[in-house]
Short mmCIF file of N, CA and C in Angstrom, two decimals:
data_model
loop_
_atom_site.label_atom_id
_atom_site.label_comp_id
_atom_site.label_asym_id
_atom_site.label_seq_id
_atom_site.Cartn_x
_atom_site.Cartn_y
_atom_site.Cartn_z
N MET A 1 5.04 9.96 -14.45
CA MET A 1 4.49 8.86 -14.42
C MET A 1 3.62 8.45 -15.88
N ARG A 2 4.26 7.61 -16.03
CA ARG A 2 2.99 8.12 -17.61
C ARG A 2 2.24 6.69 -17.44
N TYR A 3 1.15 7.25 -17.48
CA TYR A 3 -0.66 6.20 -17.35
C TYR A 3 -1.42 5.84 -18.98
N GLN A 4 -1.11 4.40 -19.06
CA GLN A 4 -1.79 3.67 -19.56
C GLN A 4 -3.89 3.13 -18.94
N ILE A 5 -4.38 3.95 -19.14
CA ILE A 5 -5.75 3.53 -18.41
C ILE A 5 -6.88 2.87 -19.46
N SER A 6 -7.37 1.74 -19.31
CA SER A 6 -8.11 1.77 -20.61
C SER A 6 -9.40 0.88 -20.26
N GLY A 7 -10.28 0.18 -20.82
CA GLY A 7 -11.49 -0.96 -20.77
C GLY A 7 -11.56 -1.55 -21.93
N LYS A 8 -11.41 -2.11 -21.52
CA LYS A 8 -11.74 -4.01 -22.74
C LYS A 8 -13.50 -3.53 -22.64
N GLN A 9 -13.96 -3.06 -23.76
CA GLN A 9 -15.16 -3.31 -24.06
C GLN A 9 -16.39 -2.37 -22.78
N ILE A 10 -15.88 -1.73 -22.35
CA ILE A 10 -16.23 -1.14 -21.12
C ILE A 10 -15.70 0.41 -21.72
N ASP A 11 -16.37 1.37 -21.49
CA ASP A 11 -16.39 2.74 -21.16
C ASP A 11 -15.90 2.80 -20.05
N ILE A 12 -14.97 3.90 -19.91
CA ILE A 12 -14.40 4.09 -18.20
C ILE A 12 -13.82 6.04 -18.43
N GLY A 13 -14.60 6.15 -18.00
CA GLY A 13 -14.69 7.80 -17.57
C GLY A 13 -13.67 8.61 -17.08
N ASP A 14 -13.77 10.04 -17.62
CA ASP A 14 -12.65 10.34 -16.93
C ASP A 14 -12.08 10.60 -14.99
N ALA A 15 -13.81 10.78 -14.27
CA ALA A 15 -13.87 10.62 -13.03
C ALA A 15 -12.84 9.60 -12.27
N LEU A 16 -13.00 8.12 -13.28
CA LEU A 16 -12.25 6.97 -12.96
C LEU A 16 -10.89 7.37 -13.30
N GLN A 17 -10.00 7.90 -14.15
CA GLN A 17 -8.75 8.05 -14.84
C GLN A 17 -8.82 9.11 -13.82
N VAL A 18 -8.91 10.29 -13.39
CA VAL A 18 -8.10 10.71 -12.36
C VAL A 18 -7.81 10.40 -11.10
N HIS A 19 -9.32 9.49 -10.59
CA HIS A 19 -9.00 8.62 -9.15
C HIS A 19 -8.36 7.74 -9.15
N VAL A 20 -8.04 7.39 -10.21
CA VAL A 20 -6.49 5.40 -10.44
C VAL A 20 -5.19 6.34 -10.32
N LYS A 21 -4.93 8.10 -11.29
CA LYS A 21 -3.77 8.50 -11.56
C LYS A 21 -3.77 9.22 -9.80
N ASP A 22 -4.25 9.43 -9.28
CA ASP A 22 -4.53 9.77 -7.45
C ASP A 22 -3.96 9.01 -7.05
N SER A 23 -4.59 8.04 -6.65
CA SER A 23 -4.35 6.96 -5.95
C SER A 23 -2.91 6.16 -6.02
N LEU A 24 -2.39 5.67 -7.79
CA LEU A 24 -1.34 5.40 -8.03
C LEU A 24 -0.02 5.95 -7.35
N ASN A 25 -0.09 6.98 -7.77
CA ASN A 25 1.00 8.22 -7.07
C ASN A 25 0.59 7.99 -5.86
N SER A 26 0.15 7.71 -4.94
CA SER A 26 -0.12 7.69 -3.23
C SER A 26 0.41 7.10 -2.62
N VAL A 27 0.08 6.14 -3.40
CA VAL A 27 0.78 4.06 -3.30
C VAL A 27 2.34 4.09 -3.58
N VAL A 28 1.95 3.87 -5.20
CA VAL A 28 3.90 3.48 -5.87
C VAL A 28 4.90 5.05 -5.17
N GLY A 29 4.66 6.62 -4.90
CA GLY A 29 4.95 7.08 -4.44
C GLY A 29 5.61 6.69 -3.13
N LYS A 30 4.87 6.05 -1.83
CA LYS A 30 5.39 5.47 -0.60
C LYS A 30 6.72 5.14 -0.13
N TYR A 31 5.94 4.23 -1.16
CA TYR A 31 7.76 2.38 -1.77
C TYR A 31 8.18 2.09 -2.68
N ALA A 32 8.35 3.28 -3.64
CA ALA A 32 9.22 2.85 -5.32
C ALA A 32 9.56 4.63 -5.13
N GLU A 33 11.00 4.63 -5.71
CA GLU A 33 11.20 5.90 -5.85
C GLU A 33 11.28 5.30 -7.47
N ARG A 34 11.21 7.01 -8.14
CA ARG A 34 10.75 7.25 -9.36
C ARG A 34 10.38 6.08 -10.51
N PRO A 35 8.66 5.85 -10.51
CA PRO A 35 8.22 5.00 -10.85
C PRO A 35 8.10 5.31 -11.87
N THR A 36 8.13 5.14 -13.72
CA THR A 36 8.22 5.16 -14.37
C THR A 36 7.31 5.40 -15.48
N ASP A 37 6.15 4.27 -15.45
CA ASP A 37 4.42 4.49 -15.89
C ASP A 37 3.93 3.03 -15.75
N ALA A 38 2.81 3.31 -15.66
CA ALA A 38 1.62 2.42 -14.60
C ALA A 38 0.60 1.84 -15.87
N THR A 39 -0.04 0.63 -16.48
CA THR A 39 -1.36 0.31 -17.02
C THR A 39 -1.88 -0.08 -16.10
N VAL A 40 -2.86 0.44 -16.34
CA VAL A 40 -4.40 -0.33 -15.24
C VAL A 40 -5.50 -0.78 -16.85
N ILE A 41 -5.99 -2.05 -16.45
CA ILE A 41 -6.78 -2.17 -17.96
C ILE A 41 -7.91 -2.79 -17.19
N PHE A 42 -8.79 -2.01 -17.63
CA PHE A 42 -10.36 -2.64 -16.35
C PHE A 42 -11.23 -3.73 -17.56
N SER A 43 -12.31 -4.81 -16.85
CA SER A 43 -12.76 -4.95 -17.94
C SER A 43 -13.76 -6.32 -16.90
N LYS A 44 -15.11 -6.52 -17.32
CA LYS A 44 -16.10 -6.72 -17.27
C LYS A 44 -15.97 -8.99 -17.20
N SER A 45 -16.46 -8.96 -16.17
CA SER A 45 -16.78 -11.02 -15.98
C SER A 45 -17.43 -11.59 -15.88
N GLY A 46 -18.71 -11.82 -16.06
CA GLY A 46 -19.42 -12.08 -15.69
C GLY A 46 -20.89 -10.74 -14.90
N ALA A 47 -20.97 -10.95 -13.46
CA ALA A 47 -21.96 -9.20 -12.60
C ALA A 47 -20.42 -8.79 -12.44
N GLU A 48 -19.19 -8.65 -12.85
CA GLU A 48 -18.03 -8.72 -11.85
C GLU A 48 -17.17 -7.80 -12.36
N PHE A 49 -16.73 -6.74 -12.15
CA PHE A 49 -15.29 -5.51 -12.66
C PHE A 49 -13.80 -6.11 -12.44
N VAL A 50 -13.01 -6.19 -13.16
CA VAL A 50 -11.61 -6.84 -13.12
C VAL A 50 -11.31 -5.29 -13.22
N CYS A 51 -10.11 -5.31 -12.74
CA CYS A 51 -9.37 -4.30 -12.63
C CYS A 51 -7.89 -5.32 -12.51
N GLU A 52 -7.10 -5.05 -13.59
CA GLU A 52 -4.92 -5.52 -13.71
C GLU A 52 -4.76 -4.20 -14.23
N THR A 53 -3.66 -4.41 -12.87
CA THR A 53 -3.13 -2.76 -12.33
C THR A 53 -1.28 -3.53 -12.96
N THR A 54 -0.12 -3.26 -13.47
CA THR A 54 0.86 -3.18 -13.12
C THR A 54 1.85 -2.02 -13.39
N VAL A 55 2.24 -1.93 -12.40
CA VAL A 55 2.94 -0.92 -12.33
C VAL A 55 4.97 -1.22 -12.39
N HIS A 56 5.90 -0.46 -13.75
CA HIS A 56 6.85 -0.44 -13.95
C HIS A 56 8.23 0.76 -13.11
N LEU A 57 9.01 -0.03 -12.35
CA LEU A 57 9.59 1.05 -11.77
C LEU A 57 10.88 1.50 -12.01
N SER A 58 11.68 2.12 -12.51
CA SER A 58 12.75 3.16 -12.94
C SER A 58 13.87 2.06 -12.91
N THR A 59 14.24 1.31 -11.01
CA THR A 59 15.11 -0.13 -11.30
C THR A 59 14.87 -1.01 -11.89
N GLY A 60 13.18 -1.44 -12.52
CA GLY A 60 13.55 -2.40 -13.74
C GLY A 60 13.06 -2.99 -13.91
N MET A 61 12.54 -3.56 -11.98
CA MET A 61 11.44 -4.10 -11.62
C MET A 61 9.89 -4.10 -11.47
N THR A 62 8.95 -4.75 -11.53
CA THR A 62 7.66 -4.43 -12.41
C THR A 62 6.38 -5.26 -10.92
N ALA A 63 5.56 -4.34 -10.67
CA ALA A 63 4.70 -4.77 -9.56
C ALA A 63 3.00 -4.36 -9.91
N SER A 64 2.51 -5.82 -9.81
CA SER A 64 1.37 -5.91 -10.73
C SER A 64 0.43 -7.27 -10.04
N ALA A 65 -0.75 -6.04 -10.22
CA ALA A 65 -2.37 -6.91 -8.82
C ALA A 65 -3.18 -6.79 -9.73
N LYS A 66 -3.71 -7.65 -9.78
CA LYS A 66 -5.36 -8.32 -10.47
C LYS A 66 -6.41 -8.64 -8.82
N ALA A 67 -7.46 -7.27 -9.50
CA ALA A 67 -8.90 -8.07 -8.47
C ALA A 67 -9.68 -8.30 -9.33
N SER A 68 -11.19 -8.59 -8.66
CA SER A 68 -12.29 -8.38 -9.37
C SER A 68 -13.54 -7.61 -8.05
N ALA A 69 -14.51 -6.54 -8.22
CA ALA A 69 -15.36 -6.70 -7.58
C ALA A 69 -16.64 -6.23 -8.53
N HIS A 70 -18.26 -6.13 -7.74
CA HIS A 70 -19.19 -5.84 -8.42
C HIS A 70 -19.05 -4.41 -8.90
N GLU A 71 -18.85 -3.46 -8.06
CA GLU A 71 -18.80 -2.13 -8.53
C GLU A 71 -16.63 -2.06 -9.20
N ILE A 72 -17.03 -0.83 -10.27
CA ILE A 72 -15.80 -0.78 -10.91
C ILE A 72 -14.34 -0.13 -9.48
N TYR A 73 -14.69 1.00 -9.03
CA TYR A 73 -14.38 1.88 -8.26
C TYR A 73 -13.73 0.76 -7.41
N ALA A 74 -14.76 -0.04 -6.27
CA ALA A 74 -13.88 -0.92 -5.68
C ALA A 74 -13.18 -2.33 -6.22
N ALA A 75 -13.77 -2.49 -7.33
CA ALA A 75 -12.53 -3.39 -8.09
C ALA A 75 -11.17 -2.50 -8.05
N PHE A 76 -10.44 -1.62 -8.63
CA PHE A 76 -10.03 0.00 -9.01
C PHE A 76 -9.05 -0.46 -7.31
N GLU A 77 -9.71 -1.25 -5.75
CA GLU A 77 -9.36 0.06 -4.47
C GLU A 77 -8.69 -1.39 -4.58
N LYS A 78 -9.25 -2.72 -4.27
CA LYS A 78 -8.75 -3.75 -4.18
C LYS A 78 -7.48 -4.10 -4.79
N THR A 79 -7.81 -3.57 -5.83
CA THR A 79 -5.90 -3.78 -6.40
C THR A 79 -5.22 -2.87 -6.17
N ALA A 80 -5.08 -1.29 -5.47
CA ALA A 80 -4.54 -1.31 -5.53
C ALA A 80 -4.22 -0.93 -3.93
N ASP A 81 -4.82 -1.46 -3.08
CA ASP A 81 -4.45 -3.05 -2.09
C ASP A 81 -3.43 -3.80 -1.98
N LYS A 82 -3.85 -4.18 -3.20
CA LYS A 82 -3.00 -5.60 -2.88
C LYS A 82 -1.36 -5.56 -3.92
N MET A 83 -1.10 -4.44 -3.97
CA MET A 83 -0.36 -3.79 -4.22
C MET A 83 0.00 -2.69 -3.75
N GLU A 84 -0.18 -1.91 -2.46
CA GLU A 84 0.60 -1.64 -1.78
C GLU A 84 0.84 -2.09 -0.82
N LYS A 85 0.68 -3.63 0.16
CA LYS A 85 0.65 -4.21 0.60
C LYS A 85 2.00 -5.19 -0.22
N GLN A 86 1.77 -5.27 -1.21
CA GLN A 86 3.74 -6.18 -2.23
C GLN A 86 4.72 -5.65 -1.99
N LEU A 87 4.30 -3.89 -2.55
CA LEU A 87 5.52 -3.03 -2.40
C LEU A 87 6.04 -2.95 -0.81
N ARG A 88 4.94 -2.68 0.42
CA ARG A 88 5.08 -2.21 1.42
C ARG A 88 6.15 -3.41 1.94
N ARG A 89 6.07 -4.74 0.98
CA ARG A 89 6.44 -6.49 2.43
C ARG A 89 8.19 -5.64 1.66
N TYR A 90 8.50 -5.63 1.18
CA TYR A 90 9.59 -5.19 -0.03
C TYR A 90 10.19 -4.11 0.11
N LYS A 91 9.81 -2.67 -0.04
CA LYS A 91 10.46 -1.52 0.54
C LYS A 91 11.33 -0.95 1.16
N ARG A 92 11.95 -2.42 1.83
CA ARG A 92 13.46 -2.16 2.74
C ARG A 92 14.22 -2.91 1.38
N ARG A 93 13.56 -4.01 1.12
CA ARG A 93 14.49 -4.48 -0.16
C ARG A 93 14.61 -3.49 -1.75
N LEU A 94 14.01 -3.07 -2.06
CA LEU A 94 13.15 -1.96 -3.32
C LEU A 94 14.55 -1.10 -3.09
N LYS A 95 14.19 -0.11 -1.53
CA LYS A 95 15.19 0.85 -1.89
C LYS A 95 16.93 0.81 -1.25
N ASP A 96 17.26 -0.29 -0.66
CA ASP A 96 18.76 -1.37 -0.95
C ASP A 96 18.91 -2.32 -2.17
N HIS A 97 17.47 -2.35 -3.18
CA HIS A 97 18.67 -2.84 -4.53
C HIS A 97 18.59 -1.25 -5.31
N HIS A 98 17.99 -0.68 -4.88
CA HIS A 98 18.18 0.35 -5.43
C HIS A 98 19.80 1.70 -5.38
N ARG A 99 20.23 1.60 -3.89
CA ARG A 99 21.32 1.66 -3.72
C ARG A 99 23.03 1.02 -4.54
N GLU A 100 21.96 -0.22 -3.71
CA GLU A 100 23.49 -1.24 -4.58
C GLU A 100 23.68 -0.84 -6.22
N ARG A 101 22.56 -0.85 -6.97
CA ARG A 101 22.90 -0.43 -8.16
C ARG A 101 22.49 0.29 -8.75
N THR A 102 23.40 0.64 -9.84
CA THR A 102 24.17 1.90 -10.00
C THR A 102 23.68 2.48 -11.11
N GLN A 103 22.59 0.98 -12.26
CA GLN A 103 22.43 1.20 -14.02
C GLN A 103 21.43 1.17 -13.26
N PRO A 104 20.23 1.07 -14.56
CA PRO A 104 19.43 0.13 -14.03
C PRO A 104 18.74 -1.61 -15.08
N ILE A 105 18.01 -2.47 -14.32
CA ILE A 105 18.18 -3.94 -14.60
C ILE A 105 18.86 -3.56 -16.38
N ASP A 106 18.63 -4.67 -16.46
CA ASP A 106 19.40 -5.05 -17.86
C ASP A 106 18.46 -5.92 -18.42
N VAL A 107 17.76 -5.94 -19.53
CA VAL A 107 17.31 -6.25 -20.29
C VAL A 107 18.00 -7.36 -21.57
N MET A 108 17.20 -8.62 -21.96
CA MET A 108 17.68 -9.33 -23.07
C MET A 108 16.08 -9.42 -23.60
N GLN A 109 16.33 -9.34 -24.97
CA GLN A 109 15.03 -9.46 -25.46
C GLN A 109 15.25 -11.27 -25.65
N ALA A 110 14.05 -11.29 -25.99
CA ALA A 110 13.57 -12.42 -26.10
C ALA A 110 12.01 -13.66 -26.73
N ALA A 111 12.26 -14.38 -27.59
CA ALA A 111 10.81 -14.86 -28.46
C ALA A 111 10.02 -15.80 -27.01
N SER A 112 8.11 -15.59 -27.21
CA SER A 112 7.89 -16.19 -26.60
C SER A 112 6.85 -16.69 -27.51
N TYR A 113 6.06 -17.52 -27.33
CA TYR A 113 5.36 -18.80 -28.44
C TYR A 113 3.70 -18.97 -27.46
N ILE A 114 2.90 -19.02 -27.61
CA ILE A 114 1.64 -19.12 -26.64
C ILE A 114 1.89 -20.90 -27.83
N LEU A 115 1.52 -21.84 -27.18
CA LEU A 115 1.17 -22.96 -28.14
C LEU A 115 0.04 -23.67 -28.07
N ALA A 116 -0.41 -24.27 -28.29
CA ALA A 116 -2.37 -25.12 -28.85
C ALA A 116 -2.30 -25.70 -27.88
N SER A 117 -3.29 -25.75 -27.44
CA SER A 117 -3.09 -27.28 -26.64
C SER A 117 -3.49 -28.44 -27.39
N SER A 118 -2.77 -29.44 -26.46
CA SER A 118 -2.48 -30.82 -27.12
C SER A 118 -4.05 -31.58 -26.56
N GLU A 119 -5.13 -31.22 -26.06
CA GLU A 119 -5.83 -31.93 -26.08
C GLU A 119 -7.07 -32.81 -27.40
N SER A 120 -7.22 -33.92 -27.17
CA SER A 120 -8.02 -33.96 -28.68
C SER A 120 -9.42 -34.38 -27.80
N HIS A 121 -10.19 -33.96 -28.73
CA HIS A 121 -11.71 -34.68 -28.59
C HIS A 121 -11.60 -36.68 -28.38
N ASP A 122 -11.16 -36.77 -29.15
CA ASP A 122 -10.25 -38.66 -29.64
C ASP A 122 -8.71 -38.85 -28.90
N GLU A 123 -9.17 -39.26 -27.49
CA GLU A 123 -8.24 -39.93 -26.65
C GLU A 123 -7.39 -41.08 -27.79
N ASP A 124 -8.01 -41.85 -28.60
CA ASP A 124 -7.22 -43.15 -29.17
C ASP A 124 -6.59 -42.74 -30.41
N ALA A 125 -7.14 -41.58 -30.89
CA ALA A 125 -5.73 -40.95 -32.25
C ALA A 125 -4.85 -40.54 -32.11
N GLU A 126 -3.86 -40.84 -33.03
CA GLU A 126 -3.15 -40.48 -32.89
C GLU A 126 -2.98 -39.20 -33.35
N PRO A 127 -1.88 -38.36 -32.94
CA PRO A 127 -1.51 -36.95 -34.04
C PRO A 127 -0.93 -37.00 -34.95
N GLU A 128 -1.24 -36.16 -35.60
CA GLU A 128 -0.58 -35.70 -37.31
C GLU A 128 1.63 -35.62 -36.74
N SER A 129 1.10 -34.95 -36.11
CA SER A 129 3.17 -34.23 -35.88
C SER A 129 3.07 -34.09 -34.19
N LEU A 130 4.22 -34.24 -33.72
CA LEU A 130 4.85 -34.31 -32.41
C LEU A 130 4.87 -32.41 -32.41
N GLN A 131 5.11 -31.94 -33.93
CA GLN A 131 5.51 -30.76 -33.47
C GLN A 131 3.89 -29.85 -33.11
N PRO A 132 4.47 -29.15 -32.17
CA PRO A 132 2.80 -28.14 -31.44
C PRO A 132 2.60 -27.09 -32.07
N ILE A 133 1.95 -27.04 -32.61
CA ILE A 133 0.99 -25.61 -33.59
C ILE A 133 1.14 -24.27 -31.91
N ILE A 134 1.56 -23.44 -33.39
CA ILE A 134 2.08 -22.09 -32.00
C ILE A 134 1.10 -20.93 -32.70
N VAL A 135 0.02 -20.89 -31.74
CA VAL A 135 -1.51 -20.06 -31.43
C VAL A 135 -0.60 -18.37 -31.92
N ALA A 136 0.71 -17.83 -30.69
CA ALA A 136 0.50 -16.34 -31.58
C ALA A 136 2.15 -16.94 -30.67
N GLU A 137 2.72 -15.37 -31.24
CA GLU A 137 4.64 -15.40 -30.87
C GLU A 137 4.52 -13.24 -30.42
N MET A 138 4.75 -13.61 -29.70
CA MET A 138 5.84 -12.34 -28.96
C MET A 138 6.79 -11.93 -29.25
N GLU A 139 6.90 -11.02 -28.31
CA GLU A 139 8.46 -10.28 -27.86
C GLU A 139 8.09 -10.40 -26.60
N THR A 140 9.11 -10.49 -25.45
CA THR A 140 9.26 -10.83 -24.09
C THR A 140 10.33 -10.27 -23.23
N LYS A 141 11.09 -10.04 -22.35
CA LYS A 141 12.21 -9.17 -21.67
C LYS A 141 12.71 -10.29 -20.95
N VAL A 142 13.57 -10.51 -20.73
CA VAL A 142 14.15 -11.49 -19.41
C VAL A 142 15.64 -11.02 -18.83
N PRO A 143 14.56 -10.22 -17.47
CA PRO A 143 15.14 -9.27 -16.98
C PRO A 143 17.18 -10.10 -16.26
N SER A 144 18.42 -9.26 -15.91
CA SER A 144 19.85 -10.06 -15.50
C SER A 144 19.75 -9.28 -14.46
N LEU A 145 19.43 -10.67 -13.26
CA LEU A 145 18.87 -10.35 -11.66
C LEU A 145 20.09 -10.94 -10.58
N SER A 146 19.95 -10.82 -9.76
CA SER A 146 20.60 -11.61 -9.22
C SER A 146 19.62 -12.21 -8.16
N VAL A 147 19.93 -13.42 -8.13
CA VAL A 147 19.00 -14.67 -7.27
C VAL A 147 17.78 -14.01 -6.33
N GLY A 148 18.13 -12.76 -5.14
CA GLY A 148 17.69 -12.55 -4.67
C GLY A 148 16.65 -11.85 -4.90
N GLU A 149 17.20 -10.84 -5.86
CA GLU A 149 15.83 -9.63 -7.17
C GLU A 149 15.01 -9.91 -7.72
N ALA A 150 15.85 -11.36 -8.13
CA ALA A 150 14.60 -12.78 -9.15
C ALA A 150 13.65 -12.97 -8.33
N VAL A 151 13.28 -13.36 -6.83
CA VAL A 151 12.76 -13.81 -6.07
C VAL A 151 11.38 -12.36 -5.36
N MET A 152 11.81 -11.71 -5.26
CA MET A 152 11.35 -10.93 -5.16
C MET A 152 10.83 -10.71 -6.49
N GLN A 153 11.61 -10.08 -7.32
CA GLN A 153 10.54 -9.42 -8.93
C GLN A 153 9.01 -10.73 -8.65
N MET A 154 9.75 -12.06 -9.03
CA MET A 154 8.71 -13.19 -8.94
C MET A 154 7.48 -12.95 -8.06
N GLU A 155 8.15 -12.27 -6.73
CA GLU A 155 6.76 -11.76 -5.70
C GLU A 155 6.10 -11.03 -5.47
N ILE A 156 6.39 -9.72 -6.34
CA ILE A 156 6.15 -8.92 -6.42
C ILE A 156 5.11 -8.42 -8.13
N SER A 157 5.29 -9.32 -8.67
CA SER A 157 4.52 -9.53 -9.69
C SER A 157 3.29 -10.42 -9.99
N GLY A 158 3.33 -11.48 -8.91
CA GLY A 158 2.37 -12.63 -8.24
C GLY A 158 2.96 -13.45 -9.38
N ALA A 159 3.40 -13.42 -9.93
CA ALA A 159 3.44 -14.72 -11.41
C ALA A 159 4.81 -15.47 -10.31
N PRO A 160 4.37 -17.10 -10.65
CA PRO A 160 4.19 -18.64 -10.59
C PRO A 160 6.13 -18.66 -10.83
N LEU A 161 6.48 -18.29 -11.86
CA LEU A 161 8.11 -18.35 -12.20
C LEU A 161 8.58 -16.83 -12.98
N LEU A 162 9.58 -17.24 -12.87
CA LEU A 162 10.35 -15.82 -13.33
C LEU A 162 11.48 -16.18 -14.51
N VAL A 163 11.65 -15.82 -15.46
CA VAL A 163 12.85 -16.25 -16.44
C VAL A 163 13.77 -15.28 -15.82
N PHE A 164 14.86 -15.91 -15.62
CA PHE A 164 15.93 -14.31 -15.49
C PHE A 164 16.73 -14.76 -15.77
N ARG A 165 18.29 -14.06 -16.56
CA ARG A 165 20.11 -14.38 -16.53
C ARG A 165 20.05 -13.69 -14.94
N ASN A 166 20.76 -14.82 -14.84
CA ASN A 166 21.72 -14.91 -13.72
C ASN A 166 23.23 -13.46 -13.21
N GLU A 167 23.33 -12.63 -12.72
CA GLU A 167 24.10 -11.36 -13.02
C GLU A 167 25.33 -12.02 -12.55
N LYS A 168 25.71 -13.50 -11.81
CA LYS A 168 26.85 -14.02 -11.32
C LYS A 168 27.90 -14.39 -11.91
N HIS A 169 26.74 -15.15 -13.66
CA HIS A 169 27.82 -15.84 -14.70
C HIS A 169 27.01 -16.21 -16.33
N ASP A 170 25.59 -14.81 -15.93
CA ASP A 170 25.40 -14.36 -17.33
C ASP A 170 24.09 -15.80 -17.60
N GLY A 171 24.41 -17.07 -17.14
CA GLY A 171 23.72 -18.26 -17.83
C GLY A 171 21.83 -17.75 -17.12
N VAL A 172 20.60 -18.64 -18.13
CA VAL A 172 20.25 -18.47 -17.63
C VAL A 172 19.30 -19.26 -16.84
N ASN A 173 18.20 -19.15 -15.69
CA ASN A 173 18.01 -19.39 -14.62
C ASN A 173 16.16 -19.33 -14.84
N VAL A 174 15.59 -20.11 -13.24
CA VAL A 174 14.79 -19.74 -13.47
C VAL A 174 14.33 -20.34 -12.24
N VAL A 175 13.63 -19.17 -11.15
CA VAL A 175 12.44 -19.73 -9.64
C VAL A 175 11.22 -19.75 -9.88
N TYR A 176 11.13 -20.26 -9.26
CA TYR A 176 9.03 -20.78 -9.04
C TYR A 176 8.86 -20.59 -7.58
N ARG A 177 7.31 -20.92 -7.52
CA ARG A 177 6.64 -21.04 -6.66
C ARG A 177 6.08 -22.49 -6.31
N ARG A 178 6.60 -23.38 -5.25
CA ARG A 178 6.72 -25.18 -5.54
C ARG A 178 5.44 -25.46 -4.33
N ASP A 179 4.77 -26.78 -5.27
CA ASP A 179 3.44 -26.53 -4.76
C ASP A 179 3.35 -26.47 -2.65
N ASP A 180 4.71 -26.72 -2.10
CA ASP A 180 5.34 -26.92 -1.65
C ASP A 180 4.83 -25.49 -0.42
N GLY A 181 4.91 -24.30 -1.19
CA GLY A 181 5.09 -22.60 -0.67
C GLY A 181 6.74 -22.42 -0.82
N ASN A 182 7.58 -23.03 -1.00
CA ASN A 182 9.14 -22.58 -1.15
C ASN A 182 8.62 -22.16 -2.37
N VAL A 183 10.21 -21.28 -3.02
CA VAL A 183 10.94 -21.28 -3.93
C VAL A 183 12.07 -22.18 -4.30
N GLY A 184 11.82 -23.04 -5.51
CA GLY A 184 12.98 -23.30 -6.59
C GLY A 184 13.15 -22.75 -7.20
N TRP A 185 14.43 -23.18 -7.46
CA TRP A 185 15.63 -21.99 -8.60
C TRP A 185 16.65 -23.17 -9.27
N ILE A 186 16.56 -22.64 -10.52
CA ILE A 186 16.97 -23.91 -11.89
C ILE A 186 18.08 -22.96 -12.20
N ASP A 187 19.59 -23.83 -11.66
CA ASP A 187 20.93 -23.05 -12.08
C ASP A 187 21.35 -24.32 -12.93
N PRO A 188 20.89 -24.29 -14.06
CA PRO A 188 21.62 -25.74 -15.24
C PRO A 188 23.03 -25.37 -15.49
N THR A 189 23.83 -24.39 -14.87
CA THR A 189 25.84 -23.30 -14.84
C THR A 189 26.14 -25.03 -14.22
N LEU A 190 26.99 -25.72 -13.83
CA LEU A 190 27.59 -26.63 -13.15
C LEU A 190 28.87 -25.75 -12.94
N ASP A 191 29.61 -25.60 -11.79
CA ASP A 191 30.60 -25.40 -11.04
C ASP A 191 32.08 -26.36 -11.95
#
């Protein structure tokens, strides 16, 4: 597994990097077959250290977790525990998914934009244009999944929603976490 372990404006030592590699190998190895790469980013927020971890699995699924603590090792341990809990919860489905799928998940490249907030200091003022201002432009990947795999991917990654191509008809679909705790599914195709 390839690792990218870094700190945002903080120095992380070799001992922490070795600890992260050993712990992630142990956690991910128990529940997922052939993880491909892991990204671990440490940062500081006030008096606490924050650890964000993302692991890409060979099937195309992505698991991620984030936690914070007053000590850097404790922040990583909390993150590793969260990731282990997610992977344990979906272990059977991850293994079944891997057996059914002979090819890795197909992904389509798509543009992703961050738009400036429309909040203005003067609520009575009319905006000059209805066109939003693009703050950043990035590239993202839209996976081709079944609805069940999309829900599992959304849960594992901790995302509030997931945009995906439905394997059944190749149309773009969305699954999302509703306010009532259930999962919503948007499928714009009509049969």
